[in-house]
Amino acid sequence: MSFRRLLYVFIFHFIVVSAQAQDSYSNFKAFPKLPNSVDHVLYEKLENANTHEKRITYLDSIAQIFDKTDLADSLLVYAEYIQKTANNLSSTLPDYTFYYYRGIYYEGLAKRKTGLLDEAIATYIKGLENLNTETDTLFSNYLKLGLAETYLQKEELPKSKEILNQLLPQATTNETFNTFLTTAFGDFYYRNNEWEKAITAYQKALALPATKKLKKLSYRIQLNLAKLKVSEDTYQQRLDKFQQLKNESLNQGFYGLYIEAVINEGYVYLKEEAYEAAEIALSTAYINTVSWNRLELQKKVNKALVNLYVAKEDFKNAYNLMTQYEAVSKTITTQQNERQVRELEEKYESLQKEREIMKLQESQLKDQIEIDRQRTIKNAVLIGFLIILIPIILLLVVYYQKLQAQSEINRQQEDLNRQEMQSLQQEQELKLARTSMKIQTQERERIAQELHDSIGGNLAAIKLQMNRLDLKSETANNLKTQLDSTYSQVREISHSLLPKEFKEQAFVPIVENYIDRFNDPEDKRYFFNAYPEEAINKLPKKLQVALFSIIKELTTNAFKHAKANQVMIQLNDIPEEENLVLMYEDDGIGFTTNKSKGIGLKNLKRRIDELKGSLSIDSSPGKGTVISISIPKK
């Protein structure tokens, strides 16, 4: 099913549900098109502007409106317009510095809002490299603050904290900047799970005089405070706070904050098991994020809807939404790659123009040299000698540099070969150990089968034949008793050759008990769901053991490498499907799939290949990981 068809189905479902509950929940608003608060008069003034100075002021005014309404794509376009127009101004004018770096700040902000975090970091660094940090302190502070907030959004907390601490001495230089910096510290403490410090920082920022003029920032602080104090308030108090912030944000045109408030309102309903209200709220938010092309918000709403359908035990919809979540993640990666390609094309064209200029200058220089040579015949020998000598010196320098480089390459190659040999040796040892364990397991299964089917069957047949004989002597009775004892011992030995836990418990409780080992009693981060549980518990023991090994491999890798706040594993056995589906998702640091050669990933692929299954991995640095595994039931 394509993304567009899935969206239409989702919107139709939302309309039906909201029509059924119109009387109870009438305060949700879905926008059929992009919200736009830019007055058409401003566009007319921009079109009729006859100087670069006038044009750039109108561009800045429009960009501020798009920042306010969180229309990130439009903000990015106008950020680029501002920078190009600023380049037409004289670099000595104060307006040039102001608008050029304001355009860079808008560009980084827009890329952050669309989830292109690596590009946002590159934009801020580009601005800081070209900026004179001694004379343009305020511009430098805001670009560094944007860089710290981007690292914070990427969950790279140490980098973010280092920059924020560097900016602390600048807090007193500007009242507005101090407000944003204090809020950023609150965001850092929030993401670092330092709740009390976060509340203190937000309350301090909210009390600053400049915050009263910055309504959007004030509403964002209040929204974060409401989320932090959610455990202290009653159900109605929590609901009232988020609804108030939602309505105020909507009235002010802060559509991004409006979506965040609706998401949190949906979570309040979900916690109270008001599933119908939660579905309406989250469906409204999802439609708006799709309309506005806010991919990061789409992922947040998508995850909230997955939690809702899991709570409702509607695992089929939960699985579909997880698939959609994977598609959105791929879209973000694709957009980032496309934008990088465009930037490389622009750099290539600029380089071509520079080469043409250099060729022209070289031609002019040759002409000048020829003229000078004709005028200075007496110096021809000396000039010729210098022309010969300089290339020789350059060739010697280049040759020496090549020797140095080749020596370094040889040394690195030796180190690489040594590391590869160590890796191969470790891999062979691991393969040998696993092969040994596999053979032992197969042999145990074979012996158990032979004991149960062959020897056990023979003993049962002997007992049956003795029962047919009319033997009533004490010796015959003793033989029957010994046969019963021997048969019981054979059964016990055959069953003892299987893993102990699979004899004492059903499959799903075994997995749940294993997953709980990774959870802190007060902070549950690892989740496992099986649907339908009864059917999965009836799977063949051999398949259960293999699935359990795969789940242990996934969980161990997540615990060692992912650094995730939440890990979700879903095992589905849909009756009409021929395959079992095992879905794994985390919000950790991710990895580059085409470069990862870890032992854990190789083990996972080997286990799945043995079951004749298939594996799909979607991950990239800073984006988390989604793994889909399909295994035949038979």
XYZ file of C-alpha atoms in Angstrom:
634
model
C 0.000 0.000 0.000
C 1.495 3.393 -1.035
C 1.991 6.245 1.430
C -0.733 8.325 -0.220
C -3.319 5.491 -0.054
C -2.380 4.801 3.560
C -2.881 8.490 4.349
C -6.339 8.509 2.689
C -7.403 5.420 4.654
C -6.122 7.020 7.831
C -8.000 10.283 7.161
C -11.211 8.394 6.347
C -10.887 6.401 9.571
C -10.325 9.643 11.495
C -13.427 11.278 9.961
C -15.611 8.293 10.890
C -14.329 8.154 14.457
C -14.571 11.906 15.004
C -18.118 11.968 13.577
C -19.168 9.308 16.072
C -17.691 11.275 18.971
C -18.455 14.794 17.830
C -20.485 15.702 20.886
C -17.903 14.465 23.391
C -14.676 15.685 21.753
C -15.237 18.741 19.618
C -12.077 20.737 20.385
C -9.705 18.980 17.962
C -8.881 20.784 14.722
C -7.386 19.282 11.555
C -6.151 21.709 8.897
C -6.975 20.770 5.282
C -4.032 22.822 3.967
C -0.887 24.533 5.149
C -1.591 27.318 7.672
C -0.244 30.565 6.260
C -0.266 33.815 8.183
C 1.729 35.811 5.609
C -0.296 38.748 4.332
C -0.435 38.892 0.525
C 0.478 42.588 0.793
C 3.897 41.562 2.100
C 4.441 39.371 -0.960
C 3.466 42.301 -3.213
C 5.950 44.593 -1.464
C 8.656 41.960 -1.887
C 7.920 41.640 -5.601
C 7.950 45.422 -6.120
C 11.096 46.097 -4.033
C 13.606 47.977 -6.238
C 16.698 47.719 -3.983
C 18.446 44.856 -2.261
C 18.096 46.640 1.099
C 14.290 46.805 0.821
C 14.006 43.309 -0.567
C 16.001 41.717 2.275
C 13.854 43.382 4.963
C 10.678 41.904 3.414
C 12.359 38.477 3.109
C 13.265 38.634 6.799
C 9.702 39.582 7.780
C 8.262 36.608 5.864
C 10.881 34.248 7.337
C 9.935 35.348 10.871
C 6.296 34.442 10.162
C 7.265 30.993 8.872
C 9.400 30.486 11.993
C 6.446 31.437 14.173
C 4.046 29.058 12.357
C 6.662 26.236 12.182
C 6.467 25.902 8.376
C 10.011 24.588 8.157
C 10.199 24.011 4.369
C 9.122 27.579 3.619
C 11.511 28.911 6.279
C 14.395 27.026 4.636
C 13.600 28.533 1.216
C 13.514 32.080 2.568
C 16.673 31.508 4.614
C 18.492 30.759 1.362
C 16.898 33.820 -0.294
C 18.131 36.037 2.561
C 21.718 34.747 2.257
C 21.790 35.201 -1.534
C 20.350 38.716 -1.280
C 22.799 39.626 1.515
C 25.688 38.661 -0.797
C 24.523 41.431 -3.139
C 25.025 43.985 -0.355
C 28.397 45.529 0.388
C 30.246 43.418 2.949
C 31.239 46.618 4.781
C 27.626 47.545 5.584
C 26.256 46.549 9.028
C 23.132 45.178 7.333
C 25.232 42.612 5.464
C 26.491 40.911 8.635
C 23.094 41.125 10.340
C 21.023 39.592 7.536
C 23.589 37.112 6.222
C 24.074 35.381 9.581
C 20.398 35.730 10.372
C 19.784 33.758 7.166
C 22.265 31.087 8.321
C 20.487 30.890 11.702
C 17.111 30.468 9.930
C 18.611 27.752 7.691
C 19.919 25.764 10.666
C 16.612 26.201 12.515
C 14.572 24.993 9.512
C 16.770 21.921 9.036
C 16.389 21.088 12.741
C 12.605 21.299 12.471
C 12.537 18.981 9.437
C 14.794 16.442 11.181
C 17.884 17.066 8.991
C 20.105 17.346 12.062
C 23.484 16.613 10.431
C 22.820 19.300 7.829
C 21.801 21.724 10.575
C 25.103 21.110 12.383
C 27.032 21.734 9.154
C 25.129 25.004 8.621
C 25.885 26.351 12.105
C 29.563 25.377 11.844
C 29.818 27.067 8.436
C 28.449 30.278 9.951
C 30.852 30.143 12.917
C 33.870 29.517 10.668
C 33.176 32.644 8.595
C 32.248 34.830 11.581
C 34.524 37.146 13.510
C 33.688 35.923 17.028
C 35.391 38.914 18.663
C 33.447 41.675 16.925
C 30.198 39.821 16.194
C 29.662 38.262 19.625
C 25.853 38.194 19.565
C 25.658 36.416 16.183
C 28.288 33.942 17.375
C 26.331 33.263 20.584
C 23.081 32.483 18.755
C 24.811 30.202 16.227
C 26.570 28.326 19.070
C 23.253 28.062 20.923
C 21.603 26.620 17.791
C 24.471 24.124 17.491
C 24.053 23.083 21.156
C 20.281 22.613 20.698
C 20.902 20.475 17.587
C 23.340 18.225 19.470
C 20.712 18.033 22.194
C 18.115 16.926 19.638
C 20.572 14.263 18.400
C 20.977 13.006 22.005
C 24.686 13.928 21.949
C 24.427 15.399 25.430
C 28.159 15.841 26.284
C 28.754 18.012 23.188
C 25.665 20.071 23.940
C 26.621 20.629 27.593
C 30.142 21.711 26.647
C 28.825 24.453 24.339
C 26.176 25.590 26.841
C 28.835 25.938 29.562
C 30.988 27.997 27.171
C 28.038 30.361 26.622
C 27.330 30.904 30.347
C 29.658 33.963 30.632
C 27.699 35.557 27.733
C 24.341 35.307 29.543
C 24.572 38.842 30.938
C 25.397 40.467 27.592
C 21.840 40.321 26.244
C 18.540 39.846 28.082
C 16.824 37.934 25.258
C 19.825 35.665 24.727
C 19.911 34.934 28.480
C 16.277 33.760 28.259
C 17.026 31.380 25.375
C 20.191 30.087 27.104
C 18.363 29.407 30.385
C 15.647 27.546 28.464
C 18.315 25.499 26.651
C 19.750 24.426 30.004
C 16.246 23.315 30.991
C 16.038 21.288 27.765
C 19.415 19.681 28.539
C 18.354 18.668 32.053
C 15.042 17.375 30.639
C 16.763 15.074 28.141
C 19.336 14.013 30.768
C 16.501 12.920 33.102
C 17.457 15.521 35.730
C 13.841 16.467 36.357
C 14.261 18.789 39.361
C 17.023 20.791 37.675
C 14.920 21.012 34.521
C 11.919 22.367 36.463
C 14.145 24.922 38.218
C 15.699 26.106 34.933
C 12.320 26.394 33.183
C 10.795 28.301 36.092
C 13.788 30.648 36.122
C 13.439 31.265 32.368
C 9.688 31.820 32.713
C 10.282 34.456 35.405
C 12.695 36.514 33.260
C 11.207 39.801 31.921
C 12.162 39.033 28.306
C 10.054 35.840 28.334
C 6.839 37.872 28.504
C 7.679 39.339 25.072
C 8.582 35.912 23.656
C 5.172 34.229 23.704
C 6.190 31.195 21.655
C 9.118 30.467 23.964
C 6.880 31.035 26.994
C 4.299 28.498 25.736
C 7.046 25.960 24.990
C 8.432 26.322 28.530
C 4.931 25.938 30.002
C 4.354 22.824 27.868
C 7.589 21.207 29.116
C 6.741 22.114 32.717
C 3.318 20.513 32.287
C 4.973 17.310 31.025
C 7.446 17.296 33.919
C 4.694 17.766 36.528
C 2.299 15.282 34.982
C 2.721 12.825 37.865
C 1.818 15.480 40.450
C -1.487 16.607 38.890
C -4.846 14.910 38.715
C -6.234 13.626 35.422
C -8.438 16.696 34.943
C -5.614 19.103 35.876
C -3.292 17.523 33.320
C -5.996 17.616 30.679
C -6.857 21.254 31.423
C -3.210 22.352 31.164
C -2.584 20.710 27.790
C -5.927 21.867 26.371
C -5.244 25.440 27.502
C -1.769 25.434 25.925
C -3.192 23.813 22.786
C -5.881 26.486 22.363
C -3.528 29.384 23.143
C -0.893 28.080 20.704
C -3.540 27.706 18.005
C -4.850 31.232 18.578
C -1.306 32.656 18.350
C -0.508 30.632 15.214
C 2.167 28.483 16.903
C 1.193 25.356 14.997
C 4.202 23.263 16.017
C 3.462 23.831 19.716
C -0.201 23.120 18.988
C 0.751 19.674 17.659
C 2.980 18.967 20.688
C 0.135 19.888 23.033
C -2.304 17.621 21.164
C 0.167 14.714 21.379
C 0.503 15.162 25.130
C -3.257 15.480 25.461
C -3.547 12.153 23.644
C -1.122 10.568 26.105
C -3.249 11.811 28.992
C -6.306 10.111 27.478
C -4.248 6.986 26.780
C -3.051 6.756 30.380
C -6.670 6.944 31.585
C -7.672 4.318 28.951
C -9.916 6.826 27.176
C -8.885 5.228 23.891
C -11.520 6.860 21.714
C -10.517 10.389 22.767
C -6.817 9.496 22.461
C -7.345 8.169 18.932
C -9.155 11.342 17.843
C -6.472 13.593 19.345
C -3.536 11.685 17.874
C -5.237 11.188 14.494
C -5.829 14.953 14.299
C -2.184 15.612 15.083
C -1.044 13.051 12.481
C -3.133 14.564 9.674
C -1.747 18.032 10.421
C 1.884 16.851 10.528
C 1.454 15.128 7.157
C -0.154 18.270 5.695
C 2.729 20.417 6.946
C 5.437 17.895 5.977
C 6.833 17.853 9.536
C 8.600 14.489 9.392
C 9.982 14.547 12.954
C 6.521 15.324 14.360
C 5.065 12.557 12.157
C 7.442 10.089 13.844
C 6.397 11.287 17.315
C 2.682 10.995 16.533
C 3.249 7.658 14.794
C 4.979 6.262 17.881
C 2.161 7.544 20.110
C -0.418 5.828 17.870
C 1.581 2.579 18.032
C 1.440 2.761 21.838
C -2.305 3.425 21.639
C -3.040 0.411 19.404
C -0.783 -1.821 21.485
C -2.751 -0.737 24.573
C -5.963 -1.543 22.683
C -4.399 -4.881 21.615
C -4.954 -3.886 17.989
C -1.603 -5.316 16.969
C -2.326 -5.331 13.255
C -2.735 -1.544 13.142
C 0.249 -1.200 15.453
C 2.319 -3.229 12.991
C 1.107 -1.132 10.028
C 2.011 2.083 11.847
C 5.460 0.713 12.695
C 5.917 0.067 8.972
C 4.848 3.669 8.283
C 7.318 4.848 10.939
C 10.046 3.034 9.035
C 8.949 4.741 5.786
C 9.094 8.209 7.397
C 12.608 7.482 8.705
C 13.671 6.503 5.176
C 12.123 9.710 3.787
C 14.181 11.839 6.197
C 17.367 10.039 5.150
C 16.490 10.380 1.443
C 15.810 14.120 1.741
C 19.096 14.643 3.519
C 20.965 12.734 0.800
C 19.209 14.671 -1.982
C 20.046 17.985 -0.353
C 23.686 16.945 0.024
C 23.793 16.005 -3.660
C 22.443 19.437 -4.617
C 25.062 21.129 -2.466
C 27.810 19.053 -4.089
C 26.504 20.031 -7.540
C 26.606 23.711 -6.576
C 30.145 23.337 -5.219
C 31.179 21.562 -8.420
C 29.775 24.369 -10.595
C 31.560 26.980 -8.449
C 34.801 25.034 -8.785
C 34.402 24.912 -12.566
C 33.964 28.692 -12.679
C 37.027 29.195 -10.509
C 39.058 26.956 -12.824
C 37.945 28.980 -15.855
C 39.031 32.176 -14.110
C 42.359 30.609 -13.227
C 42.875 29.511 -16.846
C 42.141 33.037 -18.054
C 44.544 34.510 -15.521
C 47.169 31.954 -16.524
C 46.782 32.915 -20.171
C 47.157 36.598 -19.330
C 50.214 35.830 -17.241
C 51.844 33.907 -20.090
C 51.265 36.845 -22.437
C 52.809 39.224 -19.914
C 55.815 36.929 -19.480
C 56.312 36.821 -23.229
C 56.221 40.608 -23.443
C 58.677 40.920 -20.560
C 60.963 38.322 -22.165
C 61.102 40.318 -25.395
C 61.893 43.472 -23.464
C 64.580 41.835 -21.349
C 66.689 39.762 -23.735
C 69.726 40.196 -21.526
C 68.030 38.314 -18.689
C 66.851 35.430 -20.893
C 69.539 33.024 -19.701
C 68.850 33.778 -16.061
C 65.072 33.448 -16.520
C 65.532 30.156 -18.420
C 67.742 28.814 -15.679
C 65.132 29.744 -13.059
C 62.320 28.183 -15.111
C 64.247 24.904 -15.226
C 65.418 25.008 -11.618
C 62.038 25.717 -9.967
C 60.199 22.693 -11.493
C 63.095 20.454 -10.508
C 62.855 21.655 -6.918
C 59.096 21.171 -6.974
C 59.479 17.669 -8.394
C 61.953 16.805 -5.651
C 59.578 18.133 -3.002
C 56.671 16.206 -4.499
C 58.769 13.041 -4.753
C 59.815 13.350 -1.110
C 56.208 13.863 -0.040
C 55.142 10.791 -2.024
C 57.835 8.709 -0.303
C 56.601 9.904 3.072
C 52.986 9.194 2.140
C 53.857 5.721 0.797
C 55.714 4.914 4.004
C 52.702 5.939 6.086
C 50.369 3.911 3.850
C 52.579 0.820 4.242
C 52.593 1.198 8.017
C 48.810 1.596 8.125
C 48.400 -1.404 5.808
C 50.493 -3.532 8.150
C 48.363 -2.474 11.108
C 45.221 -3.215 9.124
C 46.467 -6.660 8.087
C 47.355 -7.477 11.689
C 43.909 -6.405 12.887
C 42.235 -8.444 10.129
C 44.237 -11.518 11.122
C 43.207 -11.094 14.763
C 39.599 -10.617 13.712
C 39.669 -13.718 11.494
C 41.246 -15.761 14.289
C 38.576 -14.644 16.780
C 35.836 -15.318 14.230
C 37.164 -18.816 13.525
C 37.327 -19.575 17.247
C 33.765 -18.337 17.665
C 32.564 -20.381 14.673
C 34.284 -23.465 16.074
C 32.625 -22.987 19.474
C 29.217 -22.425 17.912
C 29.600 -25.391 15.603
C 30.484 -27.546 18.593
C 27.447 -26.305 20.524
C 25.229 -26.851 17.477
C 26.471 -30.428 17.034
C 25.981 -31.094 20.752
C 22.415 -29.762 20.582
C 21.615 -31.807 17.474
C 23.117 -34.933 19.051
C 21.116 -34.367 22.260
C 17.929 -33.983 20.201
C 18.744 -37.134 18.193
C 19.449 -39.182 21.328
C 16.265 -37.868 22.978
C 14.265 -38.796 19.873
C 15.827 -42.278 19.701
C 15.215 -42.902 23.413
C 11.629 -41.753 23.179
C 10.640 -43.314 19.841
C 12.757 -46.475 19.585
C 13.656 -47.767 23.046
C 10.527 -46.308 24.660
C 8.367 -47.888 21.962
C 10.039 -51.274 22.363
C 9.532 -51.231 26.128
C 5.877 -50.335 25.699
C 5.429 -53.208 23.217
C 7.105 -55.706 25.612
C 4.855 -54.574 28.456
C 1.755 -54.965 26.237
C 2.738 -58.509 25.294
C 3.365 -59.473 28.913
C -0.030 -58.124 29.905
C -1.626 -60.452 27.343
C 0.073 -63.428 28.948
C -1.656 -64.855 32.006
C 1.372 -64.558 34.231
C 0.475 -64.173 37.895
C 3.682 -65.247 39.554
C 5.637 -62.847 41.749
C 8.528 -62.943 39.252
C 6.229 -61.797 36.389
C 4.876 -58.948 38.514
C 8.424 -57.875 39.361
C 9.313 -57.866 35.651
C 6.305 -55.650 34.868
C 7.318 -53.262 37.646
C 10.867 -53.096 36.312
C 9.568 -52.450 32.781
C 7.428 -49.540 34.031
C 10.406 -48.117 35.914
C 12.705 -48.487 32.897
C 10.167 -46.824 30.560
C 9.778 -43.880 32.969
C 13.554 -43.482 33.161
C 13.832 -43.457 29.348
C 11.167 -40.696 29.144
C 12.886 -38.649 31.836
C 16.265 -38.954 30.100
C 14.811 -37.950 26.688
C 13.021 -34.923 28.155
C 16.071 -33.876 30.192
C 18.020 -33.427 26.941
C 15.805 -30.409 25.995
C 16.508 -26.897 27.509
C 15.148 -26.848 31.070
C 13.055 -23.694 30.805
C 11.133 -24.998 27.763
C 9.983 -28.005 29.818
C 8.754 -25.965 32.768
C 7.110 -22.917 31.133
C 5.351 -21.730 28.018
C 7.378 -19.805 25.418
C 5.977 -16.274 25.964
C 6.558 -16.195 29.766
C 10.128 -17.427 29.170
C 10.832 -14.483 26.833
C 9.093 -11.986 29.139
C 11.144 -13.160 32.136
C 14.327 -12.836 30.088
C 13.446 -9.299 28.865
C 12.629 -8.174 32.436
C 16.230 -8.881 33.428
C 17.266 -5.789 31.446
C 14.680 -3.484 33.079
C 15.143 -1.320 36.146
C 12.106 -1.708 38.491
C 11.538 2.061 38.323
C 12.474 2.611 34.679
C 11.137 0.052 32.204
C 12.892 0.402 28.846
C 12.611 -3.059 27.277
C 9.191 -4.275 26.057
C 8.010 -7.545 24.489
C 4.603 -8.280 22.959
C 3.393 -11.544 21.384
C 0.170 -11.829 19.403
C -1.684 -14.110 19.592
C 0.031 -15.508 22.667
C -1.776 -18.875 22.646
C -0.753 -19.644 19.057
C 2.869 -18.638 19.657
C 3.070 -20.864 22.751
C 1.998 -23.821 20.538
C 4.820 -23.370 18.022
C 7.232 -26.341 17.637
C 9.813 -26.479 20.443
C 12.683 -26.372 17.983
C 11.333 -23.160 16.417
C 10.728 -21.670 19.889
C 14.345 -22.339 20.885
C 15.581 -20.682 17.655
C 13.294 -17.641 18.158
C 14.467 -17.322 21.753
C 18.104 -17.295 20.575
C 17.328 -14.535 18.032
C 15.543 -12.417 20.673
C 18.480 -12.850 23.062
C 20.883 -11.760 20.309
C 18.777 -8.622 19.580
C 18.403 -7.706 23.259
C 22.084 -8.249 24.070
C 23.183 -6.082 21.110
C 20.761 -3.333 22.180
C 22.023 -3.443 25.765
C 25.701 -3.327 24.699
C 25.653 -0.897 21.786
C 22.335 0.946 21.171
C 22.270 3.322 24.190
C 18.492 3.416 23.741
C 15.817 4.878 26.025
C 13.246 2.403 24.719
C 13.492 -1.011 23.030
C 10.353 -2.704 21.666
C 10.128 -6.301 20.348
C 6.887 -7.538 18.721
C 6.280 -11.190 17.646
C 3.193 -11.762 15.452
C 1.638 -15.041 14.229
C -1.150 -13.904 11.885
C -3.245 -17.004 10.989
C -3.647 -16.081 7.332
C 0.080 -15.425 6.881
C 2.636 -18.152 6.095
C 5.455 -16.481 8.045
C 6.069 -15.339 11.602
C 7.011 -11.638 11.831
C 9.470 -10.423 14.484
C 9.760 -6.605 14.697
C 12.507 -4.873 16.690
C 12.765 -1.094 17.247
C 14.920 1.164 19.416
C 15.576 4.895 19.658
C 19.310 4.479 20.212
C 22.376 5.855 18.429
C 21.878 3.673 15.314
C 24.613 2.637 12.890
C 25.540 2.614 9.193
C 24.094 -0.646 7.842
C 26.445 -0.999 4.852
C 29.525 -0.603 7.058
C 28.553 -2.667 10.097
C 30.424 -6.001 10.326
C 29.911 -6.792 13.999
C 29.875 -10.373 15.261
C 26.412 -9.910 16.785
C 24.907 -8.928 13.419
C 26.629 -11.860 11.690
C 25.264 -14.252 14.330
C 21.771 -12.852 13.802
C 21.956 -13.299 10.015
C 23.291 -16.846 10.421
C 20.448 -17.892 12.745
C 17.836 -16.441 10.384
C 19.430 -18.133 7.343
C 19.268 -21.483 9.173
C 15.486 -20.964 9.528
C 15.216 -19.941 5.822
C 13.964 -16.519 6.935
C 14.612 -12.959 5.745
C 16.068 -9.892 7.490
C 15.525 -6.152 6.864
C 17.463 -3.458 8.769
C 16.785 0.296 8.698
C 19.268 2.339 10.696
C 21.582 5.322 10.465
C 23.704 7.195 13.022
C 21.524 9.130 15.447
C 18.216 7.810 14.033
C 17.683 4.598 16.010
C 17.214 1.131 14.511
C 14.261 -0.818 13.073
C 14.735 -4.534 12.269
C 12.095 -6.703 10.547
C 12.508 -10.507 10.539
C 10.254 -12.940 8.636
C 10.477 -16.691 9.402
C 8.447 -19.537 7.836
C 6.115 -21.284 10.285
C 6.979 -24.709 8.903
